[in-house]
PDB file of C-alpha atoms in Angstrom:
ATOM      1  CA  MET A  20      34.635 -25.349 -23.673  1.00 48.00           C
ATOM      2  CA  GLU A  21      36.562 -22.387 -24.905  1.00 61.00           C
ATOM      3  CA  GLU A  22      37.421 -21.675 -28.504  1.00 69.00           C
ATOM      4  CA  ARG A  23      41.173 -21.912 -27.883  1.00 88.00           C
ATOM      5  CA  PHE A  24      40.751 -25.572 -26.938  1.00 85.00           C
ATOM      6  CA  PHE A  25      39.104 -26.335 -30.272  1.00 90.00           C
ATOM      7  CA  ALA A  26      42.033 -24.730 -32.094  1.00 91.00           C
ATOM      8  CA  ALA A  27      44.461 -26.876 -30.076  1.00 89.00           C
ATOM      9  CA  PHE A  28      42.302 -29.941 -30.816  1.00 92.00           C
ATOM     10  CA  ILE A  29      42.556 -29.335 -34.570  1.00 94.00           C
ATOM     11  CA  HIS A  30      46.255 -28.489 -34.356  1.00 93.00           C
ATOM     12  CA  CYS A  31      47.011 -31.747 -32.547  1.00 93.00           C
ATOM     13  CA  PHE A  32      45.244 -33.730 -35.248  1.00 96.00           C
ATOM     14  CA  PHE A  33      47.117 -32.138 -38.127  1.00 96.00           C
ATOM     15  CA  ILE A  34      50.510 -32.051 -36.400  1.00 95.00           C
ATOM     16  CA  ALA A  35      50.298 -35.814 -35.810  1.00 96.00           C
ATOM     17  CA  LEU A  36      49.154 -36.332 -39.400  1.00 96.00           C
ATOM     18  CA  GLY A  37      52.076 -34.261 -40.691  1.00 96.00           C
ATOM     19  CA  VAL A  38      54.640 -36.074 -38.568  1.00 96.00           C
ATOM     20  CA  ILE A  39      53.479 -39.446 -39.861  1.00 96.00           C
ATOM     21  CA  ILE A  40      53.257 -38.506 -43.538  1.00 96.00           C
ATOM     22  CA  GLY A  41      56.304 -36.250 -43.662  1.00 95.00           C
ATOM     23  CA  GLY A  42      58.486 -38.415 -41.458  1.00 95.00           C
ATOM     24  CA  SER A  43      57.780 -41.610 -43.329  1.00 95.00           C
ATOM     25  CA  ILE A  44      58.287 -40.090 -46.774  1.00 93.00           C
ATOM     26  CA  ILE A  45      61.449 -38.205 -45.819  1.00 94.00           C
ATOM     27  CA  GLY A  46      62.693 -41.231 -43.871  1.00 92.00           C
ATOM     28  CA  SER A  47      62.293 -43.412 -46.927  1.00 93.00           C
ATOM     29  CA  ILE A  48      64.834 -41.201 -48.712  1.00 92.00           C
ATOM     30  CA  GLY A  49      67.386 -42.508 -46.224  1.00 90.00           C
ATOM     31  CA  GLU A  50      66.362 -46.061 -47.042  1.00 89.00           C
ATOM     32  CA  PHE A  51      66.775 -45.298 -50.739  1.00 90.00           C
ATOM     33  CA  ALA A  52      70.213 -43.767 -50.120  1.00 92.00           C
ATOM     34  CA  THR A  53      71.384 -46.937 -48.381  1.00 91.00           C
ATOM     35  CA  GLY A  54      70.163 -49.167 -51.186  1.00 87.00           C
ATOM     36  CA  ASP A  55      66.948 -50.497 -49.637  1.00 86.00           C
ATOM     37  CA  ALA A  56      63.500 -50.394 -51.209  1.00 85.00           C
ATOM     38  CA  ALA A  57      62.079 -46.992 -50.323  1.00 83.00           C
ATOM     39  CA  LEU A  58      58.443 -47.713 -51.122  1.00 85.00           C
ATOM     40  CA  THR A  59      58.231 -50.785 -48.921  1.00 84.00           C
ATOM     41  CA  SER A  60      59.962 -49.063 -46.019  1.00 90.00           C
ATOM     42  CA  ILE A  61      57.518 -46.137 -45.885  1.00 92.00           C
ATOM     43  CA  SER A  62      54.822 -48.060 -44.008  1.00 89.00           C
ATOM     44  CA  ARG A  63      57.389 -49.603 -41.654  1.00 91.00           C
ATOM     45  CA  ILE A  64      58.759 -46.163 -40.812  1.00 93.00           C
ATOM     46  CA  ALA A  65      55.230 -44.823 -40.324  1.00 92.00           C
ATOM     47  CA  ASP A  66      54.505 -47.595 -37.810  1.00 92.00           C
ATOM     48  CA  ARG A  67      57.648 -46.694 -35.868  1.00 93.00           C
ATOM     49  CA  LEU A  68      56.688 -43.013 -35.768  1.00 93.00           C
ATOM     50  CA  ARG A  69      53.252 -43.535 -34.169  1.00 93.00           C
ATOM     51  CA  ILE A  70      54.103 -42.713 -30.560  1.00 92.00           C
ATOM     52  CA  TRP A  71      56.472 -39.907 -31.525  1.00 92.00           C
ATOM     53  CA  ALA A  72      53.777 -38.243 -33.612  1.00 93.00           C
ATOM     54  CA  ILE A  73      51.409 -38.286 -30.629  1.00 91.00           C
ATOM     55  CA  VAL A  74      54.091 -36.876 -28.317  1.00 90.00           C
ATOM     56  CA  ALA A  75      54.970 -34.150 -30.816  1.00 90.00           C
ATOM     57  CA  ALA A  76      51.325 -33.237 -31.329  1.00 90.00           C
ATOM     58  CA  ILE A  77      50.469 -32.820 -27.654  1.00 86.00           C
ATOM     59  CA  GLY A  78      53.571 -30.733 -27.041  1.00 82.00           C
ATOM     60  CA  GLY A  79      55.786 -33.155 -25.198  1.00 69.00           C
ATOM     61  CA  THR A  80      55.195 -35.573 -22.391  1.00 63.00           C
ATOM     62  CA  PHE A  81      55.936 -33.205 -19.503  1.00 68.00           C
ATOM     63  CA  ASP A  82      53.067 -30.878 -20.391  1.00 68.00           C
ATOM     64  CA  ALA A  83      50.704 -33.820 -20.600  1.00 69.00           C
ATOM     65  CA  ILE A  84      51.854 -35.157 -17.238  1.00 74.00           C
ATOM     66  CA  ALA A  85      51.496 -31.709 -15.664  1.00 75.00           C
ATOM     67  CA  ASN A  86      47.950 -31.398 -17.014  1.00 71.00           C
ATOM     68  CA  PHE A  87      47.054 -34.856 -15.711  1.00 70.00           C
ATOM     69  CA  GLU A  88      48.455 -33.926 -12.318  1.00 75.00           C
ATOM     70  CA  LYS A  89      46.504 -30.669 -12.346  1.00 72.00           C
ATOM     71  CA  GLY A  90      43.328 -32.527 -13.232  1.00 71.00           C
ATOM     72  CA  LEU A  91      43.728 -35.238 -10.617  1.00 74.00           C
ATOM     73  CA  LEU A  92      45.290 -33.474  -7.666  1.00 77.00           C
ATOM     74  CA  ASP A  93      43.813 -29.992  -7.956  1.00 77.00           C
ATOM     75  CA  GLY A  94      40.314 -31.274  -8.465  1.00 73.00           C
ATOM     76  CA  THR A  95      39.792 -29.864 -11.955  1.00 76.00           C
ATOM     77  CA  PRO A  96      38.517 -32.777 -14.021  1.00 80.00           C
ATOM     78  CA  LEU A  97      37.875 -30.493 -16.998  1.00 82.00           C
ATOM     79  CA  ASP A  98      41.645 -30.139 -17.553  1.00 78.00           C
ATOM     80  CA  LEU A  99      42.020 -33.904 -17.406  1.00 81.00           C
ATOM     81  CA  PHE A 100      39.168 -34.345 -19.894  1.00 86.00           C
ATOM     82  CA  LYS A 101      40.704 -31.768 -22.263  1.00 85.00           C
ATOM     83  CA  GLN A 102      44.068 -33.520 -22.167  1.00 85.00           C
ATOM     84  CA  ILE A 103      42.452 -36.869 -22.958  1.00 88.00           C
ATOM     85  CA  LEU A 104      40.634 -35.286 -25.907  1.00 91.00           C
ATOM     86  CA  LEU A 105      43.895 -33.797 -27.211  1.00 90.00           C
ATOM     87  CA  ILE A 106      45.556 -37.211 -27.039  1.00 91.00           C
ATOM     88  CA  LEU A 107      42.612 -38.803 -28.850  1.00 94.00           C
ATOM     89  CA  SER A 108      42.803 -36.106 -31.514  1.00 95.00           C
ATOM     90  CA  ALA A 109      46.502 -36.840 -32.038  1.00 95.00           C
ATOM     91  CA  MET A 110      45.735 -40.564 -32.223  1.00 96.00           C
ATOM     92  CA  GLY A 111      43.143 -39.835 -34.907  1.00 97.00           C
ATOM     93  CA  GLY A 112      45.723 -37.898 -36.915  1.00 96.00           C
ATOM     94  CA  VAL A 113      48.149 -40.789 -36.605  1.00 97.00           C
ATOM     95  CA  LYS A 114      45.521 -43.281 -37.756  1.00 96.00           C
ATOM     96  CA  LEU A 115      44.594 -41.165 -40.772  1.00 97.00           C
ATOM     97  CA  GLY A 116      48.275 -40.767 -41.630  1.00 95.00           C
ATOM     98  CA  ILE A 117      48.819 -44.530 -41.479  1.00 95.00           C
ATOM     99  CA  ILE A 118      45.768 -45.097 -43.687  1.00 94.00           C
ATOM    100  CA  ILE A 119      47.020 -42.549 -46.249  1.00 94.00           C
ATOM    101  CA  ILE A 120      50.523 -44.058 -46.264  1.00 94.00           C
ATOM    102  CA  ASN A 121      49.161 -47.601 -46.665  1.00 91.00           C
ATOM    103  CA  TRP A 122      46.895 -46.412 -49.458  1.00 92.00           C
ATOM    104  CA  PHE A 123      49.881 -44.763 -51.139  1.00 90.00           C
ATOM    105  CA  VAL A 124      52.078 -47.866 -50.990  1.00 90.00           C
ATOM    106  CA  GLN A 125      49.181 -50.275 -51.651  1.00 84.00           C
ATOM    107  CA  GLY A 126      49.718 -51.976 -48.291  1.00 72.00           C
ATOM    108  CA  ASP A 127      47.377 -53.415 -45.671  1.00 67.00           C
ATOM    109  CA  THR A 128      45.673 -51.067 -43.223  1.00 54.00           C
TER     110      THR A 128
END
């Protein structure tokens, strides 16, 4: 595998991690502004952001679908395998972000 793929693999992980942590903390400011408990809403917001963090990390759903199509129909399974690894990397970033947020708010993992 080429070196550019490994850079994309790492980027996907940290983009998903950043979306979860940043989105849930910044989103809790809105909860605080409306009079709700900000600390308890952070983990709820982080759970809602899971799929969006994965989509943001892999660069949108249309690119992923195009890569799947290229892998299946053009007979290049390496592209399909790379796309699956990028999605797994983003899922790992999301999981680590959820663990960090739950650790921060003293919630369940």
